[in-house]
Amino acid sequence: MTAPDSADVLLVHGGTPLRGEIHVRGAKNLVPKAMVAALLGSSPSRLRNVPDIRDVRVVRGLLQLHGVTVGPGDEPGELVLDPTHVESAHVADIDAHAGSSRIPILFCGPLLHRLGHAFIPGLGGCDIGGRPIDFHFDVLRQFGARIDKRADGQYLEAPQRLRGTKIRLPYPSVGATEQVLLTAVLAEGVTELSNAAVEPEIEDLICVLQKMGAIIAMDTDRAIRITGVDQLGGYTHRALPDRLEAASWASAALATEGDVFVRGALQRSMMTFLNTFRKVGGAFEIGDDGIRFWHPGGPLNAIALETDVHPGFQTDWQQPLVVALTQASGLSIVHETVYESRLGFTSALNQMGAHIQLYRECLGGTPCRFGQRNFLHSAVVSGPTKLEGADLVIPDLRGGFSYLIAALAAQGTSRVHGIDLINRGYENFLQKLADLGARAELPDVPVAAAAAG
Ligand SMILES: CC(=O)N[C@H]1[C@@H](OP(=O)(O)OP(=O)(O)OC[C@H]2O[C@@H](n3ccc(=O)[nH]c3=O)[C@H](O)[C@@H]2O)O[C@H](CO)[C@@H](O)[C@@H]1O
Ligand SMILES: C=C(OP(=O)(O)O)C(=O)O
């Protein structure tokens, strides 16, 4: 892997516990989707608690290309999205967003309803597995869409109004569930979805759609029933807080032996993480407006951890927590069952002094989709190990944050390359690091000044 240019490097001087308070705003995995939902309305929507992250900027750009006006609302972090004059965008302009995020695929249903056609560029997102989108296109075809796959992207059309249908997802995919929701709400008739994902961000998207006039029933056992309506209006909604960012800061507090109050962190959406955090030996205290996470002193405990769909342990929590597990006494086992290649980031931790061995077998209790397919998707972490500063190149979003945590926990200075990737999902992280007393700097610029600039 080659290092990006030097302006994208953070020097991190490790060994100082993170202490203080930071504020986590709306979820990266909800906000851009709620913005896409605004396309379905016949009147403006107001979305509150919107973080300033790159995935939000990408969706804002795509909406504007389609004639949606997006401007500030009355309070900081509020967006007003007006879809009154939705229009076709030039393929070349949309294509400029190719590779930027995973959200463009969710424009399919809303654009087919509004315009009868859609162009979807190549997707981005983290390189943590193949990340196919076959479920998305299978369900869109079931609704009646025609899809023409070409070199530059996917061209879709709906010659007639899309029709509700019966769908069973092969796996409870978050994106495919959202695809169904955003398409079924305006389709003719009833859609019955089984084996749906039920992550808190999906529930929040359902809340948004219900506010717009949709009829959606969440049944037991991953079943969702959507009764299509002829028209939707706008919504006013405060996005649920980012449980993934909150857990990242919690892991940073634990790995650096620190104490961090995460304003905005919500117990309800983090219960599985909190149980695991406690098993590892981390302490937390739940307040009305956030959660305080800290290292109580003494050794941390090795654990067995398996990522899974909600309500299991969220895969996006895995990478930051693994850094804390390098400080636990004994052998921890990590079985990644959601993405086949989400453990590659551990080789850099080994360079820093960690002992992490990867395995192709399913080391957790549950055989997963990857067990027979030769993917290194299980890890044994042997600790505690002292970490030393190193030169690190960020591979993906959560891997990037994990490298920041490792660099902060290590003795000596690390050079972390490619930090801009972290801006895709962590709002203002340089300022937050400064607020927590981290000793880090862009070459020639102390981190507090860099964050302010
Ligand atoms: C922007 C966003 O919300 N991203 C989240 C979303 O990603 P995303 O929606 O892309 O993740 P999915 O839940 O769809 O993917 C889960 C699994 O299903 C597979 N799959 C998915 C779709 C498909 O058409 N075919 C297929 O095989 C994937 O390869 C993966 O192995 O949910 C993931 C699982 O909680 C999170 O890690 C991501 O942070
Ligand atoms: C995998 C992630 O995101 P995305 O789906 O946007 O790549 C993530 O947030 O950790």
Short mmCIF file of C-alpha atoms and ligand atoms in Angstrom, two decimals:
data_model
loop_
_atom_site.label_atom_id
_atom_site.label_comp_id
_atom_site.label_asym_id
_atom_site.label_seq_id
_atom_site.Cartn_x
_atom_site.Cartn_y
_atom_site.Cartn_z
CA MET A 1 0.00 0.00 0.00
CA THR A 2 1.46 3.41 -0.88
CA ALA A 3 1.26 6.33 1.52
CA PRO A 4 -0.92 9.28 0.44
CA ASP A 5 0.56 12.80 0.32
CA SER A 6 2.09 14.34 3.43
CA ALA A 7 -0.74 16.85 4.02
CA ASP A 8 -2.86 13.85 4.91
CA VAL A 9 -0.59 12.67 7.74
CA LEU A 10 -1.17 12.98 11.47
CA LEU A 11 1.69 12.70 13.93
CA VAL A 12 0.42 11.07 17.10
CA HIS A 13 2.50 11.09 20.30
CA GLY A 14 1.15 8.20 22.34
CA GLY A 15 1.02 7.45 26.03
CA THR A 16 -1.47 10.10 27.20
CA PRO A 17 -4.89 8.87 28.38
CA LEU A 18 -7.84 10.52 26.63
CA ARG A 19 -9.85 12.51 29.14
CA GLY A 20 -12.78 14.89 28.78
CA GLU A 21 -16.01 15.20 26.86
CA ILE A 22 -17.01 15.03 23.21
CA HIS A 23 -20.38 15.26 21.48
CA VAL A 24 -21.61 12.68 18.99
CA ARG A 25 -24.30 13.84 16.57
CA GLY A 26 -26.55 12.01 14.08
CA ALA A 27 -25.62 8.57 12.77
CA LYS A 28 -23.59 8.22 9.57
CA ASN A 29 -25.68 5.15 8.78
CA LEU A 30 -28.99 6.99 9.11
CA VAL A 31 -28.56 10.64 8.14
CA PRO A 32 -27.64 10.18 4.43
CA LYS A 33 -30.54 7.74 4.05
CA ALA A 34 -33.03 10.10 5.68
CA MET A 35 -31.77 12.71 3.19
CA VAL A 36 -32.51 10.31 0.31
CA ALA A 37 -35.99 9.69 1.79
CA ALA A 38 -36.73 13.42 1.42
CA LEU A 39 -36.77 12.79 -2.36
CA LEU A 40 -39.97 10.78 -1.91
CA GLY A 41 -41.90 13.72 -0.44
CA SER A 42 -44.01 16.31 -2.22
CA SER A 43 -43.05 19.00 0.32
CA PRO A 44 -39.84 20.02 2.20
CA SER A 45 -38.29 18.00 5.01
CA ARG A 46 -36.27 19.12 8.01
CA LEU A 47 -33.51 16.88 9.32
CA ARG A 48 -31.84 17.76 12.63
CA ASN A 49 -28.65 16.59 14.32
CA VAL A 50 -26.86 16.27 10.97
CA PRO A 51 -23.09 15.77 11.35
CA ASP A 52 -20.62 17.42 9.02
CA ILE A 53 -19.11 14.28 7.49
CA ARG A 54 -18.21 13.40 3.93
CA ASP A 55 -21.03 10.90 3.37
CA VAL A 56 -23.52 13.70 4.11
CA ARG A 57 -21.75 16.02 1.67
CA VAL A 58 -21.82 13.37 -1.08
CA VAL A 59 -25.57 12.84 -0.70
CA ARG A 60 -26.20 16.56 -0.54
CA GLY A 61 -24.35 16.94 -3.86
CA LEU A 62 -26.32 14.11 -5.47
CA LEU A 63 -29.65 15.52 -4.27
CA GLN A 64 -28.78 18.95 -5.60
CA LEU A 65 -27.90 17.45 -9.00
CA HIS A 66 -31.47 16.09 -9.03
CA GLY A 67 -33.05 19.45 -8.35
CA VAL A 68 -33.50 19.13 -4.58
CA THR A 69 -32.55 22.32 -2.75
CA VAL A 70 -30.61 21.65 0.42
CA GLY A 71 -29.99 24.49 2.85
CA PRO A 72 -29.52 25.21 6.54
CA GLY A 73 -32.46 25.22 8.95
CA ASP A 74 -33.11 27.17 12.14
CA GLU A 75 -30.67 25.36 14.43
CA PRO A 76 -27.04 24.26 13.97
CA GLY A 77 -26.96 20.87 12.28
CA GLU A 78 -30.40 21.27 10.70
CA LEU A 79 -30.92 20.76 6.97
CA VAL A 80 -33.99 21.73 4.98
CA LEU A 81 -34.45 19.58 1.88
CA ASP A 82 -36.95 20.76 -0.73
CA PRO A 83 -37.79 18.12 -3.39
CA THR A 84 -40.53 20.14 -5.11
CA HIS A 85 -38.63 20.39 -8.40
CA VAL A 86 -36.95 17.01 -8.80
CA GLU A 87 -35.37 16.63 -12.24
CA SER A 88 -33.04 14.34 -14.16
CA ALA A 89 -29.33 14.86 -13.65
CA HIS A 90 -26.57 14.49 -16.23
CA VAL A 91 -24.93 11.09 -16.05
CA ALA A 92 -21.45 12.67 -16.18
CA ASP A 93 -22.26 14.86 -13.15
CA ILE A 94 -23.55 11.88 -11.15
CA ASP A 95 -20.57 9.84 -12.24
CA ALA A 96 -18.28 12.40 -10.62
CA HIS A 97 -19.48 10.88 -7.32
CA ALA A 98 -18.49 7.33 -8.33
CA GLY A 99 -16.63 5.51 -5.59
CA SER A 100 -17.52 8.10 -2.96
CA SER A 101 -19.89 6.17 -0.69
CA ARG A 102 -22.46 3.35 -0.61
CA ILE A 103 -25.48 5.62 -0.46
CA PRO A 104 -26.08 6.23 -4.22
CA ILE A 105 -27.60 2.75 -4.56
CA LEU A 106 -30.45 3.92 -2.30
CA PHE A 107 -31.49 6.57 -4.82
CA CYS A 108 -32.97 3.81 -7.04
CA GLY A 109 -36.49 3.54 -5.63
CA PRO A 110 -37.05 7.26 -4.97
CA LEU A 111 -35.79 8.27 -8.45
CA LEU A 112 -37.81 5.55 -10.17
CA HIS A 113 -40.92 6.85 -8.39
CA ARG A 114 -40.19 10.50 -9.11
CA LEU A 115 -38.70 10.32 -12.61
CA GLY A 116 -39.27 6.80 -13.95
CA HIS A 117 -35.54 6.33 -14.44
CA ALA A 118 -32.26 6.47 -12.51
CA PHE A 119 -28.53 6.27 -13.07
CA ILE A 120 -26.43 4.83 -10.24
CA PRO A 121 -22.63 5.29 -10.37
CA GLY A 122 -20.07 2.81 -9.03
CA LEU A 123 -20.30 2.59 -5.24
CA GLY A 124 -17.62 3.37 -2.68
CA GLY A 125 -17.56 2.51 0.99
CA CYS A 126 -15.03 0.56 2.99
CA ASP A 127 -12.93 -2.11 1.33
CA ILE A 128 -13.68 -4.85 3.85
CA GLY A 129 -15.10 -7.51 1.57
CA GLY A 130 -16.60 -7.94 -1.89
CA ARG A 131 -19.71 -5.97 -0.94
CA PRO A 132 -21.91 -7.15 -3.80
CA ILE A 133 -25.23 -5.43 -4.54
CA ASP A 134 -27.05 -8.40 -6.02
CA PHE A 135 -29.81 -8.33 -3.37
CA HIS A 136 -30.56 -4.70 -4.27
CA PHE A 137 -31.06 -5.43 -7.95
CA ASP A 138 -32.98 -8.65 -7.29
CA VAL A 139 -35.51 -6.78 -5.17
CA LEU A 140 -35.78 -3.85 -7.57
CA ARG A 141 -36.55 -6.28 -10.40
CA GLN A 142 -39.23 -7.84 -8.21
CA PHE A 143 -40.83 -4.40 -7.85
CA GLY A 144 -40.89 -4.16 -11.68
CA ALA A 145 -37.74 -2.13 -12.42
CA ARG A 146 -35.59 -2.80 -15.50
CA ILE A 147 -31.86 -2.68 -14.94
CA ASP A 148 -29.18 -2.22 -17.56
CA LYS A 149 -25.67 -2.70 -16.23
CA ARG A 150 -23.05 -0.78 -18.24
CA ALA A 151 -19.39 0.02 -17.76
CA ASP A 152 -20.01 3.41 -16.12
CA GLY A 153 -22.82 2.31 -13.77
CA GLN A 154 -26.38 1.01 -13.60
CA TYR A 155 -29.20 2.44 -15.68
CA LEU A 156 -32.68 1.74 -14.30
CA GLU A 157 -36.16 2.44 -15.53
CA ALA A 158 -39.69 1.76 -14.37
CA PRO A 159 -41.98 1.81 -17.39
CA GLN A 160 -44.99 1.46 -15.06
CA ARG A 161 -45.59 2.25 -11.41
CA LEU A 162 -43.59 -0.16 -9.25
CA ARG A 163 -45.66 -2.87 -7.60
CA GLY A 164 -45.50 -4.22 -4.05
CA THR A 165 -44.16 -7.75 -3.78
CA LYS A 166 -43.13 -10.56 -1.43
CA ILE A 167 -39.40 -10.62 -0.72
CA ARG A 168 -37.16 -12.84 1.36
CA LEU A 169 -33.60 -11.55 1.70
CA PRO A 170 -30.92 -14.28 1.59
CA TYR A 171 -29.18 -12.44 4.48
CA PRO A 172 -30.48 -9.56 6.65
CA SER A 173 -28.64 -6.89 4.66
CA VAL A 174 -28.96 -3.36 5.99
CA GLY A 175 -28.73 -1.72 2.57
CA ALA A 176 -31.10 -4.14 0.85
CA THR A 177 -33.67 -3.69 3.64
CA GLU A 178 -33.44 0.08 3.16
CA GLN A 179 -33.75 -0.41 -0.60
CA VAL A 180 -37.02 -2.28 -0.03
CA LEU A 181 -38.35 0.36 2.39
CA LEU A 182 -37.52 3.32 0.15
CA THR A 183 -39.10 1.57 -2.85
CA ALA A 184 -42.13 -0.09 -1.26
CA VAL A 185 -43.55 3.02 0.43
CA LEU A 186 -44.78 4.46 -2.89
CA ALA A 187 -45.26 1.17 -4.76
CA GLU A 188 -48.73 -0.04 -5.62
CA GLY A 189 -50.06 -2.52 -3.03
CA VAL A 190 -48.44 -4.38 -0.19
CA THR A 191 -44.81 -5.48 0.19
CA GLU A 192 -43.97 -8.24 2.63
CA LEU A 193 -40.30 -8.40 3.52
CA SER A 194 -38.84 -11.28 5.50
CA ASN A 195 -35.33 -11.82 6.88
CA ALA A 196 -35.00 -8.04 7.09
CA ALA A 197 -32.23 -6.20 8.93
CA VAL A 198 -33.50 -4.50 12.08
CA GLU A 199 -30.59 -2.22 13.03
CA PRO A 200 -31.53 0.89 15.05
CA GLU A 201 -30.75 3.05 12.01
CA ILE A 202 -33.36 1.09 10.04
CA GLU A 203 -35.96 1.66 12.75
CA ASP A 204 -35.12 5.36 12.63
CA LEU A 205 -35.53 5.39 8.85
CA ILE A 206 -38.92 3.75 9.32
CA CYS A 207 -39.80 6.54 11.77
CA VAL A 208 -38.83 9.10 9.11
CA LEU A 209 -40.96 7.37 6.48
CA GLN A 210 -43.93 7.07 8.83
CA LYS A 211 -43.72 10.81 9.47
CA MET A 212 -43.94 11.28 5.69
CA GLY A 213 -47.17 9.29 5.53
CA ALA A 214 -45.91 5.75 4.91
CA ILE A 215 -47.61 2.69 6.38
CA ILE A 216 -44.95 0.28 7.71
CA ALA A 217 -45.45 -2.47 10.29
CA MET A 218 -42.41 -4.05 11.92
CA ASP A 219 -43.44 -7.53 12.91
CA THR A 220 -41.56 -10.04 15.05
CA ASP A 221 -38.90 -12.27 13.53
CA ARG A 222 -37.43 -9.83 10.96
CA ALA A 223 -40.68 -9.34 9.06
CA ILE A 224 -41.69 -5.91 7.74
CA ARG A 225 -44.96 -5.17 5.96
CA ILE A 226 -45.27 -2.02 3.89
CA THR A 227 -48.56 -0.83 2.44
CA GLY A 228 -47.84 1.45 -0.49
CA VAL A 229 -49.48 4.90 -0.56
CA ASP A 230 -50.01 7.31 -3.48
CA GLN A 231 -48.20 10.29 -2.02
CA LEU A 232 -45.80 11.21 0.78
CA GLY A 233 -45.17 14.59 2.39
CA GLY A 234 -42.12 16.04 4.10
CA TYR A 235 -40.87 15.20 7.60
CA THR A 236 -39.27 16.89 10.59
CA HIS A 237 -36.88 14.55 12.34
CA ARG A 238 -33.95 14.53 14.76
CA ALA A 239 -31.52 11.83 13.64
CA LEU A 240 -30.63 9.19 16.20
CA PRO A 241 -27.07 9.58 17.51
CA ASP A 242 -24.17 7.66 16.02
CA ARG A 243 -23.72 4.51 18.13
CA LEU A 244 -20.71 3.50 16.03
CA GLU A 245 -18.82 6.71 16.65
CA ALA A 246 -19.79 6.57 20.35
CA ALA A 247 -18.36 3.05 20.65
CA SER A 248 -15.17 4.14 18.88
CA TRP A 249 -14.54 6.82 21.52
CA ALA A 250 -15.42 4.33 24.26
CA SER A 251 -12.80 1.92 22.89
CA ALA A 252 -10.30 4.78 22.72
CA ALA A 253 -10.96 5.61 26.39
CA LEU A 254 -10.37 1.98 27.35
CA ALA A 255 -7.24 1.42 25.27
CA THR A 256 -5.57 4.64 26.48
CA GLU A 257 -6.62 4.09 30.14
CA GLY A 258 -8.68 7.24 29.87
CA ASP A 259 -12.09 8.60 30.84
CA VAL A 260 -14.42 10.05 28.19
CA PHE A 261 -17.97 11.34 28.44
CA VAL A 262 -19.69 10.82 25.08
CA ARG A 263 -22.53 13.32 24.97
CA GLY A 264 -25.31 11.96 22.77
CA ALA A 265 -24.46 8.26 23.26
CA LEU A 266 -27.69 6.32 23.67
CA GLN A 267 -27.94 3.21 25.83
CA ARG A 268 -30.85 1.70 23.87
CA SER A 269 -28.89 1.40 20.64
CA MET A 270 -25.66 0.28 22.35
CA MET A 271 -26.78 -2.44 24.74
CA THR A 272 -24.76 -5.22 23.10
CA PHE A 273 -21.66 -3.04 22.97
CA LEU A 274 -22.11 -2.05 26.63
CA ASN A 275 -22.36 -5.70 27.72
CA THR A 276 -19.16 -6.52 25.87
CA PHE A 277 -17.38 -3.42 27.15
CA ARG A 278 -18.24 -4.49 30.69
CA LYS A 279 -17.02 -8.07 30.09
CA VAL A 280 -13.67 -6.70 28.89
CA GLY A 281 -13.44 -4.79 32.16
CA GLY A 282 -14.37 -1.30 30.99
CA ALA A 283 -16.54 0.88 33.20
CA PHE A 284 -19.44 3.05 32.08
CA GLU A 285 -22.12 5.21 33.59
CA ILE A 286 -25.29 6.02 31.70
CA GLY A 287 -26.67 9.53 32.06
CA ASP A 288 -29.68 11.32 30.58
CA ASP A 289 -27.65 12.97 27.86
CA GLY A 290 -24.75 10.60 27.23
CA ILE A 291 -22.53 7.83 28.55
CA ARG A 292 -19.23 8.12 30.42
CA PHE A 293 -16.71 5.40 29.53
CA TRP A 294 -13.50 4.78 31.44
CA HIS A 295 -10.74 2.33 32.34
CA PRO A 296 -11.20 1.51 36.04
CA GLY A 297 -7.56 0.42 36.55
CA GLY A 298 -6.22 -3.12 36.84
CA PRO A 299 -6.02 -5.70 34.07
CA LEU A 300 -8.59 -6.03 31.28
CA ASN A 301 -10.19 -9.40 30.50
CA ALA A 302 -9.78 -11.43 27.34
CA ILE A 303 -13.13 -12.30 25.72
CA ALA A 304 -14.69 -14.27 22.87
CA LEU A 305 -16.44 -11.95 20.44
CA GLU A 306 -18.55 -12.65 17.39
CA THR A 307 -19.86 -9.89 15.16
CA ASP A 308 -23.38 -10.28 13.83
CA VAL A 309 -26.42 -8.46 12.55
CA HIS A 310 -28.46 -6.52 15.12
CA PRO A 311 -29.09 -7.27 17.95
CA GLY A 312 -25.68 -8.95 17.78
CA PHE A 313 -22.34 -7.20 18.17
CA GLN A 314 -22.15 -4.67 15.31
CA THR A 315 -19.28 -5.30 12.92
CA ASP A 316 -18.39 -1.58 12.83
CA TRP A 317 -17.62 -1.80 16.57
CA GLN A 318 -15.14 -4.60 16.03
CA GLN A 319 -12.02 -2.84 14.76
CA PRO A 320 -11.77 -0.16 17.50
CA LEU A 321 -12.45 -2.70 20.25
CA VAL A 322 -9.76 -5.06 18.95
CA VAL A 323 -7.18 -2.39 19.81
CA ALA A 324 -8.41 -2.42 23.42
CA LEU A 325 -8.26 -6.25 23.38
CA THR A 326 -4.50 -6.07 22.71
CA GLN A 327 -4.32 -4.70 26.27
CA ALA A 328 -6.39 -7.51 27.84
CA SER A 329 -4.76 -10.41 29.75
CA GLY A 330 -5.01 -13.72 27.92
CA LEU A 331 -6.38 -14.91 24.59
CA SER A 332 -9.31 -13.11 23.01
CA ILE A 333 -11.14 -14.66 20.07
CA VAL A 334 -12.78 -12.50 17.42
CA HIS A 335 -15.03 -14.06 14.78
CA GLU A 336 -16.08 -11.58 12.06
CA THR A 337 -19.25 -12.95 10.44
CA VAL A 338 -20.54 -9.91 8.54
CA TYR A 339 -17.60 -9.06 6.25
CA GLU A 340 -15.10 -11.57 4.92
CA SER A 341 -12.06 -9.26 4.96
CA ARG A 342 -12.39 -7.01 7.99
CA LEU A 343 -9.34 -8.18 9.92
CA GLY A 344 -6.56 -7.11 7.53
CA PHE A 345 -6.01 -3.97 9.62
CA THR A 346 -4.50 -6.15 12.37
CA SER A 347 -1.18 -6.60 10.52
CA ALA A 348 -0.28 -2.98 11.30
CA LEU A 349 -1.17 -3.55 14.97
CA ASN A 350 1.28 -6.50 14.94
CA GLN A 351 3.96 -4.18 13.55
CA MET A 352 3.32 -2.02 16.62
CA GLY A 353 3.88 -5.00 18.94
CA ALA A 354 0.46 -6.65 19.15
CA HIS A 355 0.13 -10.44 18.86
CA ILE A 356 -2.82 -11.13 16.60
CA GLN A 357 -3.05 -14.31 14.58
CA LEU A 358 -5.67 -14.67 11.83
CA TYR A 359 -7.49 -17.90 10.95
CA ARG A 360 -9.68 -19.09 8.08
CA GLU A 361 -11.84 -21.22 10.40
CA CYS A 362 -14.92 -19.96 12.24
CA LEU A 363 -13.43 -19.67 15.73
CA GLY A 364 -16.63 -18.44 17.36
CA GLY A 365 -19.45 -20.76 18.38
CA THR A 366 -21.36 -20.22 15.12
CA PRO A 367 -20.31 -21.43 11.66
CA CYS A 368 -20.71 -18.45 9.30
CA ARG A 369 -20.91 -17.84 5.52
CA PHE A 370 -17.12 -17.49 5.31
CA GLY A 371 -15.97 -20.68 7.05
CA GLN A 372 -15.64 -22.85 3.93
CA ARG A 373 -14.45 -20.02 1.68
CA ASN A 374 -10.85 -19.49 2.64
CA PHE A 375 -11.22 -16.01 4.15
CA LEU A 376 -9.07 -14.94 7.11
CA HIS A 377 -12.06 -13.89 9.19
CA SER A 378 -11.20 -15.08 12.72
CA ALA A 379 -8.52 -13.72 15.02
CA VAL A 380 -6.82 -14.70 18.24
CA VAL A 381 -5.51 -11.69 20.13
CA SER A 382 -2.93 -12.46 22.75
CA GLY A 383 -2.34 -9.80 25.39
CA PRO A 384 -1.45 -7.64 27.03
CA THR A 385 1.19 -6.29 24.68
CA LYS A 386 3.03 -2.99 24.76
CA LEU A 387 2.45 -1.03 21.56
CA GLU A 388 5.18 1.08 19.95
CA GLY A 389 4.67 4.01 17.58
CA ALA A 390 4.85 3.14 13.87
CA ASP A 391 4.16 4.39 10.35
CA LEU A 392 0.56 3.49 9.59
CA VAL A 393 -1.49 3.75 6.39
CA ILE A 394 -5.24 3.91 6.97
CA PRO A 395 -7.06 1.11 5.10
CA ASP A 396 -10.72 1.97 5.77
CA LEU A 397 -12.93 4.06 8.04
CA ARG A 398 -13.03 2.03 11.27
CA GLY A 399 -9.56 0.62 10.63
CA GLY A 400 -8.41 4.24 10.43
CA PHE A 401 -9.94 5.13 13.76
CA SER A 402 -8.43 1.97 15.23
CA TYR A 403 -4.99 3.10 14.10
CA LEU A 404 -5.57 6.43 15.83
CA ILE A 405 -6.46 4.56 19.02
CA ALA A 406 -3.41 2.30 18.73
CA ALA A 407 -1.15 5.30 18.11
CA LEU A 408 -2.62 7.08 21.14
CA ALA A 409 -2.11 3.99 23.32
CA ALA A 410 1.43 3.33 22.07
CA GLN A 411 4.76 4.53 23.41
CA GLY A 412 6.45 6.98 21.06
CA THR A 413 5.30 8.75 17.92
CA SER A 414 3.29 7.30 15.06
CA ARG A 415 2.78 8.78 11.62
CA VAL A 416 -0.78 8.00 10.53
CA HIS A 417 -1.22 8.41 6.77
CA GLY A 418 -4.53 8.92 4.98
CA ILE A 419 -6.43 10.55 7.84
CA ASP A 420 -8.84 12.25 5.45
CA LEU A 421 -10.65 8.91 5.13
CA ILE A 422 -11.76 9.28 8.74
CA ASN A 423 -13.74 12.41 7.79
CA ARG A 424 -16.16 10.14 5.92
CA GLY A 425 -17.75 9.08 9.17
CA TYR A 426 -16.26 10.94 12.16
CA GLU A 427 -17.27 14.57 12.51
CA ASN A 428 -14.48 16.95 13.44
CA PHE A 429 -12.31 14.20 14.90
CA LEU A 430 -9.20 16.38 15.10
CA GLN A 431 -11.03 18.87 17.32
CA LYS A 432 -12.38 16.02 19.44
CA LEU A 433 -8.89 14.56 19.86
CA ALA A 434 -7.66 17.99 20.95
CA ASP A 435 -10.57 18.34 23.40
CA LEU A 436 -9.60 15.01 24.96
CA GLY A 437 -5.99 16.07 25.45
CA ALA A 438 -4.47 13.93 22.69
CA ARG A 439 -0.97 14.91 21.68
CA ALA A 440 -1.24 14.90 17.93
CA GLU A 441 -0.33 17.29 15.15
CA LEU A 442 -0.48 17.67 11.43
CA PRO A 443 3.17 18.18 10.44
CA ASP A 444 3.97 21.75 11.61
CA VAL A 445 0.44 22.36 12.98
CA PRO A 446 -0.62 21.37 16.54
CA VAL A 447 -3.90 19.45 16.37
CA ALA A 448 -5.96 22.08 18.21
CA ALA A 449 -4.92 24.74 15.68
CA ALA A 450 -5.49 22.36 12.76
CA ALA A 451 -8.96 21.54 14.02
CA ALA A 452 -9.78 25.22 14.48
CA GLY A 453 -8.54 26.07 10.96
C1 LIG B 1 -23.79 3.14 4.90
C2 LIG B 1 -24.13 2.03 5.81
O1 LIG B 1 -25.19 1.98 6.41
N1 LIG B 1 -23.22 1.08 5.98
C3 LIG B 1 -23.46 0.01 6.90
C4 LIG B 1 -24.29 -1.04 6.21
O2 LIG B 1 -23.56 -1.45 5.06
P1 LIG B 1 -24.29 -2.30 3.94
O3 LIG B 1 -25.71 -1.92 3.88
O4 LIG B 1 -23.46 -2.20 2.71
O5 LIG B 1 -24.13 -3.75 4.55
P2 LIG B 1 -25.08 -5.01 4.37
O6 LIG B 1 -25.83 -5.22 5.64
O7 LIG B 1 -25.86 -4.86 3.12
O8 LIG B 1 -24.01 -6.17 4.17
C5 LIG B 1 -23.98 -7.30 5.02
C6 LIG B 1 -23.52 -8.50 4.27
O9 LIG B 1 -24.41 -8.80 3.21
C7 LIG B 1 -23.72 -8.97 1.99
N2 LIG B 1 -24.56 -8.48 0.87
C8 LIG B 1 -25.18 -7.27 0.98
C9 LIG B 1 -25.92 -6.76 -0.06
C10 LIG B 1 -26.04 -7.53 -1.24
O10 LIG B 1 -26.69 -7.13 -2.22
N3 LIG B 1 -25.41 -8.73 -1.31
C11 LIG B 1 -24.66 -9.23 -0.28
O11 LIG B 1 -24.11 -10.34 -0.37
C12 LIG B 1 -22.45 -8.13 2.17
O12 LIG B 1 -21.43 -8.53 1.31
C13 LIG B 1 -22.14 -8.35 3.63
O13 LIG B 1 -21.43 -9.55 3.78
O14 LIG B 1 -24.49 -2.14 7.12
C14 LIG B 1 -23.29 -2.79 7.56
C15 LIG B 1 -23.68 -3.94 8.47
O15 LIG B 1 -24.27 -3.45 9.64
C16 LIG B 1 -22.38 -1.79 8.26
O16 LIG B 1 -21.14 -2.40 8.50
C17 LIG B 1 -22.14 -0.55 7.40
O17 LIG B 1 -21.53 0.46 8.17
C1 LIG B 2 -18.42 -0.15 6.76
C2 LIG B 2 -18.79 1.08 7.08
O1 LIG B 2 -19.38 1.96 6.28
P1 LIG B 2 -19.76 1.93 4.73
O2 LIG B 2 -20.86 0.95 4.57
O3 LIG B 2 -20.21 3.33 4.47
O4 LIG B 2 -18.53 1.56 3.98
C3 LIG B 2 -18.60 1.64 8.44
O5 LIG B 2 -19.22 2.67 8.75
O6 LIG B 2 -17.83 1.07 9.22
#
